[in-house]
Amino acid sequence: GNSVTQMEGPVTLSEEAFLTINCTYTATGYPSLFWYVQYPGEGLQLLLKATKADDKGSNKGFEATYRKETTSFHLEKGSVQVSDSAVYFCALKTSYDKVIFGPGTSLSVIP
Amino acid sequence: GAGVSQSPSNKVTEKGKDVELRCDPISGHTALYWYRQSLGQGLEFLIYFQGNSAPDKSGLPSDRFSAERTGGSVSTLTIQRTQQEDSAVYLCVSRRGDQETQYFGPGTRLLVL
């Protein structure tokens, strides 16, 4: 079946450190891939997306590349800030429009 | 309003009672999803409505859970004979049929005592 696996954390980094949050997926067909972010006390919001292989989604300094050969969509940021502290969810949308989320990764950035 | 709205924002109920959670999606959004987010857990898919098609109910955890979407707009998630393990934040999400981006409601925080 369709599923999303991501590192569960919590991840704690110092400000300006490099961030990678791994995400791998299992899906039939060619899903669209997403990263959503949930800041403390707020609802989920879309961070970035990629709809086909080799696409790179980017937003707010975050990037993720759709790698079909490794079925991965790892989230990266070169220099994190305290304001990036949040829970990050990797997700896929199947060809039947069903959206599956990973368990979320909590990120804490300390000054 | 411009976003997805849900009501109530918080609900405390006693074990065994029935509850109804309401979602008003963004106008014109044909796709509507319900998810459940338990404390420290990810998002669990419950049910998906798309236009006039039969809903995908594959995520409903038991027959105590049901959902309707009237007129392709407002949706109601009903939980009968609530149990303590039903305590969670119930999220409604809508999406325009021809777009990828999902829009999340603020959620209903359900606590079953």
mmCIF file of C-alpha atoms in Angstrom:
data_model
loop_
_atom_site.group_PDB
_atom_site.id
_atom_site.type_symbol
_atom_site.label_atom_id
_atom_site.label_comp_id
_atom_site.label_asym_id
_atom_site.label_seq_id
_atom_site.Cartn_x
_atom_site.Cartn_y
_atom_site.Cartn_z
ATOM 1 C CA GLY A 1 0.000 0.000 0.000
ATOM 2 C CA ASN A 2 0.892 3.658 0.104
ATOM 3 C CA SER A 3 2.910 4.929 3.026
ATOM 4 C CA VAL A 4 5.302 7.644 4.122
ATOM 5 C CA THR A 5 8.215 7.151 6.485
ATOM 6 C CA GLN A 6 10.206 9.995 8.001
ATOM 7 C CA MET A 7 12.702 10.400 10.779
ATOM 8 C CA GLU A 8 10.662 10.965 13.892
ATOM 9 C CA GLY A 9 12.971 13.143 15.903
ATOM 10 C CA PRO A 10 12.863 15.219 17.921
ATOM 11 C CA VAL A 11 15.667 16.989 16.126
ATOM 12 C CA THR A 12 17.542 19.708 17.983
ATOM 13 C CA LEU A 13 19.921 21.989 16.113
ATOM 14 C CA SER A 14 21.813 25.146 16.815
ATOM 15 C CA GLU A 15 20.943 28.244 14.853
ATOM 16 C CA GLU A 16 22.627 28.359 11.415
ATOM 17 C CA ALA A 17 23.147 24.590 11.348
ATOM 18 C CA PHE A 18 22.345 22.513 8.270
ATOM 19 C CA LEU A 19 19.066 20.626 8.387
ATOM 20 C CA THR A 20 18.085 17.368 6.749
ATOM 21 C CA ILE A 21 14.855 15.568 7.519
ATOM 22 C CA ASN A 22 14.634 12.281 5.672
ATOM 23 C CA CYS A 23 11.427 11.155 4.007
ATOM 24 C CA THR A 24 10.863 8.009 1.976
ATOM 25 C CA TYR A 25 7.656 6.761 0.485
ATOM 26 C CA THR A 26 5.969 3.707 -0.921
ATOM 27 C CA ALA A 27 3.349 4.279 -3.569
ATOM 28 C CA THR A 28 1.920 2.850 -6.726
ATOM 29 C CA GLY A 29 2.041 5.044 -9.766
ATOM 30 C CA TYR A 30 3.451 8.538 -9.629
ATOM 31 C CA PRO A 31 2.408 10.399 -6.505
ATOM 32 C CA SER A 32 2.810 14.074 -5.805
ATOM 33 C CA LEU A 33 4.979 14.810 -2.772
ATOM 34 C CA PHE A 34 4.651 17.513 -0.150
ATOM 35 C CA TRP A 35 6.172 18.927 2.984
ATOM 36 C CA TYR A 36 3.806 20.546 5.444
ATOM 37 C CA VAL A 37 4.835 22.544 8.513
ATOM 38 C CA GLN A 38 2.989 23.054 11.772
ATOM 39 C CA TYR A 39 4.297 25.913 13.889
ATOM 40 C CA PRO A 40 3.526 25.855 17.618
ATOM 41 C CA GLY A 41 -0.130 26.583 18.242
ATOM 42 C CA GLU A 42 -0.968 26.806 14.558
ATOM 43 C CA GLY A 43 -2.506 24.585 11.922
ATOM 44 C CA LEU A 44 -0.672 22.754 9.171
ATOM 45 C CA GLN A 45 0.359 24.701 6.143
ATOM 46 C CA LEU A 46 1.990 23.724 2.910
ATOM 47 C CA LEU A 47 5.733 24.360 2.835
ATOM 48 C CA LEU A 48 6.661 23.003 -0.584
ATOM 49 C CA LYS A 49 5.698 20.406 -3.125
ATOM 50 C CA ALA A 50 6.898 18.468 -6.166
ATOM 51 C CA THR A 51 4.649 16.757 -8.646
ATOM 52 C CA LYS A 52 7.026 14.655 -10.746
ATOM 53 C CA ALA A 53 10.387 12.963 -10.620
ATOM 54 C CA ASP A 54 13.439 15.253 -10.373
ATOM 55 C CA ASP A 55 11.288 18.262 -9.522
ATOM 56 C CA LYS A 56 12.680 20.428 -6.745
ATOM 57 C CA GLY A 57 10.275 22.191 -4.429
ATOM 58 C CA SER A 58 11.536 25.207 -2.526
ATOM 59 C CA ASN A 59 10.188 27.799 -0.129
ATOM 60 C CA LYS A 60 11.564 29.926 2.731
ATOM 61 C CA GLY A 61 15.056 28.518 2.185
ATOM 62 C CA PHE A 62 13.845 24.916 2.392
ATOM 63 C CA GLU A 63 14.321 22.526 -0.523
ATOM 64 C CA ALA A 64 13.334 18.977 -1.371
ATOM 65 C CA THR A 65 13.952 16.998 -4.549
ATOM 66 C CA TYR A 66 11.629 14.256 -5.785
ATOM 67 C CA ARG A 67 13.902 11.228 -6.221
ATOM 68 C CA LYS A 68 12.021 8.407 -7.873
ATOM 69 C CA GLU A 69 15.001 6.042 -7.945
ATOM 70 C CA THR A 70 15.343 6.175 -4.169
ATOM 71 C CA THR A 71 11.659 6.955 -3.484
ATOM 72 C CA SER A 72 12.742 9.862 -1.329
ATOM 73 C CA PHE A 73 11.860 13.493 -0.742
ATOM 74 C CA HIS A 74 14.320 14.696 1.883
ATOM 75 C CA LEU A 75 13.843 18.197 3.293
ATOM 76 C CA GLU A 76 16.945 20.391 3.558
ATOM 77 C CA LYS A 77 17.823 23.878 4.683
ATOM 78 C CA GLY A 78 21.305 25.310 4.684
ATOM 79 C CA SER A 79 21.000 27.511 7.774
ATOM 80 C CA VAL A 80 18.139 27.088 10.202
ATOM 81 C CA GLN A 81 16.718 29.815 12.378
ATOM 82 C CA VAL A 82 14.943 29.718 15.715
ATOM 83 C CA SER A 83 11.740 30.592 13.860
ATOM 84 C CA ASP A 84 11.986 27.290 11.955
ATOM 85 C CA SER A 85 11.143 25.383 15.131
ATOM 86 C CA ALA A 86 8.043 23.395 14.212
ATOM 87 C CA VAL A 87 6.782 19.944 13.301
ATOM 88 C CA TYR A 88 7.404 18.952 9.693
ATOM 89 C CA PHE A 89 5.205 16.426 7.886
ATOM 90 C CA CYS A 90 6.097 14.657 4.663
ATOM 91 C CA ALA A 91 3.079 13.619 2.595
ATOM 92 C CA LEU A 92 2.136 12.053 -0.705
ATOM 93 C CA LYS A 93 -0.975 12.308 -2.832
ATOM 94 C CA THR A 94 -1.864 9.222 -4.768
ATOM 95 C CA SER A 95 -3.385 9.103 -8.215
ATOM 96 C CA TYR A 96 -6.715 8.593 -6.446
ATOM 97 C CA ASP A 97 -6.235 11.891 -4.604
ATOM 98 C CA LYS A 98 -5.804 10.250 -1.223
ATOM 99 C CA VAL A 99 -3.193 12.104 0.830
ATOM 100 C CA ILE A 100 -1.038 10.107 3.220
ATOM 101 C CA PHE A 101 1.056 11.840 5.875
ATOM 102 C CA GLY A 102 4.173 10.739 7.635
ATOM 103 C CA PRO A 103 4.332 10.780 11.444
ATOM 104 C CA GLY A 104 5.932 14.215 11.598
ATOM 105 C CA THR A 105 9.372 15.329 12.749
ATOM 106 C CA SER A 106 9.699 17.840 15.540
ATOM 107 C CA LEU A 107 12.478 20.377 15.036
ATOM 108 C CA SER A 108 13.807 22.632 17.776
ATOM 109 C CA VAL A 109 16.369 25.275 16.870
ATOM 110 C CA ILE A 110 18.268 26.781 19.776
ATOM 111 C CA PRO A 111 20.069 30.134 19.676
ATOM 112 C CA GLY B 1 -14.670 33.473 5.417
ATOM 113 C CA ALA B 2 -11.709 32.777 3.252
ATOM 114 C CA GLY B 3 -10.493 29.641 4.975
ATOM 115 C CA VAL B 4 -11.719 26.278 6.157
ATOM 116 C CA SER B 5 -13.715 26.595 9.342
ATOM 117 C CA GLN B 6 -14.549 23.944 11.880
ATOM 118 C CA SER B 7 -16.836 23.834 14.858
ATOM 119 C CA PRO B 8 -16.731 23.455 17.718
ATOM 120 C CA SER B 9 -13.111 24.363 18.321
ATOM 121 C CA ASN B 10 -13.113 22.316 21.502
ATOM 122 C CA LYS B 11 -15.423 19.574 22.704
ATOM 123 C CA VAL B 12 -15.371 17.745 25.997
ATOM 124 C CA THR B 13 -17.705 14.799 26.283
ATOM 125 C CA GLU B 14 -18.322 11.799 28.445
ATOM 126 C CA LYS B 15 -17.489 8.301 27.343
ATOM 127 C CA GLY B 16 -20.436 6.742 25.548
ATOM 128 C CA LYS B 17 -21.916 9.994 24.241
ATOM 129 C CA ASP B 18 -22.250 10.837 20.564
ATOM 130 C CA VAL B 19 -20.515 13.888 19.076
ATOM 131 C CA GLU B 20 -20.844 15.761 15.796
ATOM 132 C CA LEU B 21 -18.015 17.767 14.320
ATOM 133 C CA ARG B 22 -18.665 20.237 11.543
ATOM 134 C CA CYS B 23 -16.517 21.449 8.685
ATOM 135 C CA ASP B 24 -17.184 24.322 6.290
ATOM 136 C CA PRO B 25 -14.696 24.028 3.426
ATOM 137 C CA ILE B 26 -13.534 26.835 1.208
ATOM 138 C CA SER B 27 -16.232 27.686 -1.297
ATOM 139 C CA GLY B 28 -15.742 25.863 -4.574
ATOM 140 C CA HIS B 29 -13.425 23.224 -3.154
ATOM 141 C CA THR B 30 -14.685 19.878 -4.345
ATOM 142 C CA ALA B 31 -12.315 17.707 -2.322
ATOM 143 C CA LEU B 32 -12.731 17.384 1.434
ATOM 144 C CA TYR B 33 -10.752 15.217 3.833
ATOM 145 C CA TRP B 34 -11.012 14.399 7.517
ATOM 146 C CA TYR B 35 -7.872 13.535 9.466
ATOM 147 C CA ARG B 36 -7.193 12.801 13.103
ATOM 148 C CA GLN B 37 -4.091 13.945 14.944
ATOM 149 C CA SER B 38 -3.509 12.334 18.291
ATOM 150 C CA LEU B 39 -1.105 13.740 20.866
ATOM 151 C CA GLY B 40 2.432 13.163 19.653
ATOM 152 C CA GLN B 41 1.207 11.279 16.602
ATOM 153 C CA GLY B 42 1.042 12.014 12.927
ATOM 154 C CA LEU B 43 -2.039 12.600 10.860
ATOM 155 C CA GLU B 44 -4.334 9.653 10.434
ATOM 156 C CA PHE B 45 -6.517 9.683 7.324
ATOM 157 C CA LEU B 46 -10.184 9.081 8.066
ATOM 158 C CA ILE B 47 -12.332 9.806 5.026
ATOM 159 C CA TYR B 48 -12.211 11.619 1.671
ATOM 160 C CA PHE B 49 -15.019 13.203 -0.344
ATOM 161 C CA GLN B 50 -14.552 14.235 -3.957
ATOM 162 C CA GLY B 51 -17.456 15.879 -5.727
ATOM 163 C CA ASN B 52 -20.371 13.528 -6.193
ATOM 164 C CA SER B 53 -18.261 10.376 -6.092
ATOM 165 C CA ALA B 54 -18.677 7.776 -3.382
ATOM 166 C CA PRO B 55 -16.458 8.750 -0.445
ATOM 167 C CA ASP B 56 -13.280 6.860 0.406
ATOM 168 C CA LYS B 57 -14.051 5.617 3.908
ATOM 169 C CA SER B 58 -11.036 3.344 4.184
ATOM 170 C CA GLY B 59 -9.530 5.274 7.097
ATOM 171 C CA LEU B 60 -12.482 5.210 9.461
ATOM 172 C CA PRO B 61 -11.259 3.267 12.507
ATOM 173 C CA SER B 62 -14.573 1.644 13.410
ATOM 174 C CA ASP B 63 -18.259 1.632 12.570
ATOM 175 C CA ARG B 64 -18.776 4.195 15.331
ATOM 176 C CA PHE B 65 -17.369 6.759 12.916
ATOM 177 C CA SER B 66 -19.342 8.148 9.997
ATOM 178 C CA ALA B 67 -19.295 11.276 7.884
ATOM 179 C CA GLU B 68 -21.570 13.055 5.491
ATOM 180 C CA ARG B 69 -21.116 15.861 3.055
ATOM 181 C CA THR B 70 -24.319 17.622 2.116
ATOM 182 C CA GLY B 71 -24.664 19.427 -1.173
ATOM 183 C CA GLY B 72 -20.986 19.084 -1.882
ATOM 184 C CA SER B 73 -20.145 21.644 0.780
ATOM 185 C CA VAL B 74 -20.510 21.287 4.555
ATOM 186 C CA SER B 75 -19.363 18.030 6.114
ATOM 187 C CA THR B 76 -20.226 16.463 9.446
ATOM 188 C CA LEU B 77 -18.134 13.812 11.162
ATOM 189 C CA THR B 78 -20.116 11.823 13.708
ATOM 190 C CA ILE B 79 -18.607 9.657 16.404
ATOM 191 C CA GLN B 80 -21.071 7.437 18.241
ATOM 192 C CA ARG B 81 -20.534 6.004 21.709
ATOM 193 C CA THR B 82 -17.257 7.869 22.118
ATOM 194 C CA GLN B 83 -14.306 6.178 23.767
ATOM 195 C CA GLN B 84 -11.320 7.731 25.505
ATOM 196 C CA GLU B 85 -9.050 6.693 22.652
ATOM 197 C CA ASP B 86 -11.129 8.917 20.348
ATOM 198 C CA SER B 87 -9.568 11.954 22.057
ATOM 199 C CA ALA B 88 -7.616 13.817 19.395
ATOM 200 C CA VAL B 89 -7.659 16.857 17.164
ATOM 201 C CA TYR B 90 -9.925 16.281 14.192
ATOM 202 C CA LEU B 91 -8.795 18.192 11.132
ATOM 203 C CA CYS B 92 -10.816 19.041 8.075
ATOM 204 C CA VAL B 93 -8.998 19.794 4.860
ATOM 205 C CA SER B 94 -10.318 21.059 1.558
ATOM 206 C CA ARG B 95 -8.786 21.291 -1.872
ATOM 207 C CA ARG B 96 -9.852 22.675 -5.198
ATOM 208 C CA GLY B 97 -10.338 19.766 -7.542
ATOM 209 C CA ASP B 98 -7.813 20.897 -10.118
ATOM 210 C CA GLN B 99 -5.086 21.926 -7.685
ATOM 211 C CA GLU B 100 -2.660 20.107 -5.423
ATOM 212 C CA THR B 101 -2.616 22.377 -2.402
ATOM 213 C CA GLN B 102 -4.637 21.359 0.624
ATOM 214 C CA TYR B 103 -6.026 23.904 3.039
ATOM 215 C CA PHE B 104 -6.324 22.890 6.657
ATOM 216 C CA GLY B 105 -9.001 23.949 9.072
ATOM 217 C CA PRO B 106 -8.044 24.889 12.638
ATOM 218 C CA GLY B 107 -9.279 21.557 13.954
ATOM 219 C CA THR B 108 -11.685 20.430 16.648
ATOM 220 C CA ARG B 109 -9.978 19.301 19.819
ATOM 221 C CA LEU B 110 -12.031 16.423 21.229
ATOM 222 C CA LEU B 111 -11.545 15.176 24.758
ATOM 223 C CA VAL B 112 -13.462 12.131 25.912
ATOM 224 C CA LEU B 113 -13.520 11.754 29.657
#
